[in-house]
GROMACS .gro file of C-alpha atoms in nm:
model
  120
    1MET     CA    1  -9.993   5.239   9.506
    2PRO     CA    2  -9.785   5.468   9.282
    3ARG     CA    3  -9.411   5.502   9.326
    4ARG     CA    4  -9.267   5.821   9.471
    5ALA     CA    5  -9.129   6.051   9.203
    6ARG     CA    6  -8.749   6.089   9.196
    7LEU     CA    7  -8.610   6.414   9.329
    8LEU     CA    8  -8.383   6.548   9.055
    9LEU     CA    9  -8.211   6.881   9.021
   10PRO     CA   10  -8.029   7.010   8.711
   11GLY     CA   11  -7.651   6.986   8.740
   12VAL     CA   12  -7.655   6.795   9.070
   13PRO     CA   13  -7.474   6.459   9.062
   14LEU     CA   14  -7.661   6.136   9.140
   15HIS     CA   15  -7.551   5.817   9.310
   16LEU     CA   16  -7.727   5.541   9.115
   17ILE     CA   17  -7.755   5.184   9.244
   18GLN     CA   18  -7.888   4.890   9.041
   19ARG     CA   19  -7.912   4.553   9.220
   20GLY     CA   20  -7.944   4.204   9.082
   21ASN     CA   21  -8.280   4.038   9.133
   22ASN     CA   22  -8.286   3.872   9.477
   23ARG     CA   23  -7.932   4.005   9.509
   24SER     CA   24  -7.818   3.741   9.261
   25ALA     CA   25  -7.513   3.784   9.037
   26CYS     CA   26  -7.540   4.013   8.739
   27PHE     CA   27  -7.189   3.956   8.608
   28TYR     CA   28  -7.056   3.610   8.544
   29ALA     CA   29  -6.734   3.668   8.347
   30GLU     CA   30  -6.485   3.945   8.267
   31GLU     CA   31  -6.655   3.998   7.929
   32ASP     CA   32  -6.981   4.085   8.106
   33TYR     CA   33  -6.813   4.374   8.289
   34LEU     CA   34  -6.659   4.498   7.965
   35PHE     CA   35  -6.991   4.480   7.780
   36TYR     CA   36  -7.158   4.677   8.062
   37LEU     CA   37  -6.891   4.947   8.059
   38ASP     CA   38  -6.899   4.978   7.676
   39ASN     CA   39  -7.273   5.024   7.691
   40LEU     CA   40  -7.252   5.260   7.986
   41LYS     CA   41  -7.028   5.485   7.771
   42LEU     CA   42  -7.264   5.461   7.475
   43GLN     CA   43  -7.584   5.528   7.677
   44ALA     CA   44  -7.423   5.812   7.877
   45GLU     CA   45  -7.319   5.989   7.551
   46GLN     CA   46  -7.656   5.922   7.387
   47HIS     CA   47  -7.851   6.062   7.683
   48GLY     CA   48  -7.623   6.348   7.788
   49CYS     CA   49  -7.498   6.209   8.116
   50ALA     CA   50  -7.148   6.268   8.257
   51VAL     CA   51  -7.023   5.953   8.435
   52HIS     CA   52  -6.772   6.045   8.706
   53ALA     CA   53  -6.718   5.708   8.871
   54TRP     CA   54  -6.847   5.351   8.873
   55CYS     CA   55  -6.814   5.038   9.081
   56LEU     CA   56  -6.932   4.712   8.929
   57MET     CA   57  -6.982   4.449   9.196
   58THR     CA   58  -7.081   4.089   9.125
   59ASN     CA   59  -7.447   4.149   9.218
   60HIS     CA   60  -7.494   4.525   9.186
   61VAL     CA   61  -7.366   4.848   9.030
   62HIS     CA   62  -7.287   5.191   9.170
   63LEU     CA   63  -7.264   5.491   8.937
   64LEU     CA   64  -7.184   5.854   9.005
   65VAL     CA   65  -7.350   6.051   8.725
   66THR     CA   66  -7.452   6.410   8.644
   67PRO     CA   67  -7.729   6.423   8.386
   68SER     CA   68  -7.758   6.724   8.153
   69LYS     CA   69  -8.134   6.733   8.219
   70PRO     CA   70  -8.321   6.570   8.512
   71GLU     CA   71  -8.491   6.296   8.309
   72ARG     CA   72  -8.171   6.191   8.131
   73ALA     CA   73  -8.040   5.960   8.406
   74SER     CA   74  -8.355   5.748   8.389
   75LEU     CA   75  -8.332   5.723   8.010
   76MET     CA   76  -7.968   5.621   8.034
   77MET     CA   77  -8.041   5.353   8.296
   78LYS     CA   78  -8.335   5.221   8.098
   79GLY     CA   79  -8.129   5.178   7.782
   80LEU     CA   80  -7.832   5.037   7.973
   81GLY     CA   81  -8.044   4.793   8.172
   82GLN     CA   82  -8.236   4.666   7.871
   83ARG     CA   83  -7.930   4.605   7.654
   84PHE     CA   84  -7.741   4.436   7.934
   85VAL     CA   85  -8.028   4.202   8.021
   86GLN     CA   86  -8.061   4.109   7.651
   87TYR     CA   87  -7.688   4.040   7.636
   88ILE     CA   88  -7.687   3.826   7.956
   89ASN     CA   89  -7.996   3.630   7.851
   90ARG     CA   90  -7.857   3.560   7.506
   91THR     CA   91  -7.503   3.478   7.625
   92TYR     CA   92  -7.609   3.246   7.908
   93ASP     CA   93  -7.918   3.101   7.743
   94ARG     CA   94  -8.151   3.229   8.014
   95SER     CA   95  -8.469   3.433   8.026
   96GLY     CA   96  -8.641   3.673   8.258
   97THR     CA   97  -8.539   3.968   8.462
   98LEU     CA   98  -8.188   4.038   8.587
   99TRP     CA   99  -8.251   4.350   8.790
  100GLU     CA  100  -8.432   4.399   9.121
  101GLY     CA  101  -8.694   4.656   9.015
  102ARG     CA  102  -8.594   5.008   8.916
  103PHE     CA  103  -8.261   5.156   9.012
  104ARG     CA  104  -8.222   5.364   9.326
  105SER     CA  105  -8.092   5.719   9.314
  106CYS     CA  106  -7.967   5.973   9.568
  107LEU     CA  107  -7.885   6.339   9.510
  108LEU     CA  108  -7.521   6.418   9.592
  109GLN     CA  109  -7.550   6.768   9.739
  110GLU     CA  110  -7.298   6.723  10.020
  111GLU     CA  111  -6.929   6.726   9.928
  112ASP     CA  112  -6.848   6.454  10.186
  113TYR     CA  113  -7.104   6.218  10.026
  114VAL     CA  114  -6.961   6.281   9.680
  115LEU     CA  115  -6.613   6.197   9.808
  116ALA     CA  116  -6.742   5.885   9.983
  117CYS     CA  117  -6.900   5.771   9.655
  118TYR     CA  118  -6.569   5.819   9.475
  119ARG     CA  119  -6.386   5.615   9.738
  120TYR     CA  120  -6.641   5.333   9.723
   0.00000   0.00000   0.00000
């Protein structure tokens, strides 16, 4: 059964959520968080996404992003996810997936929801 297509609108911010596989940890040390943030900056610039806020939890990530074009958020998350998994697998001598499927996304059309995401 095919996945539902993402609803994306130009210029509308997105709340992106990426969870660790089986809700397991994705970050093991301070350096992991720093590597993720460095690559978030790189991928956001490369794919034309404005990152407004982020929250890196032990087993998942929340991002508040406005892509310049609808498909750009997916490209950013693909590049970010791949590089981070490679880093984690190499650093901790592991293999396999880190993420629980594809990331989730929600349009942020309501001002109250945008503010709630910032507070999170």
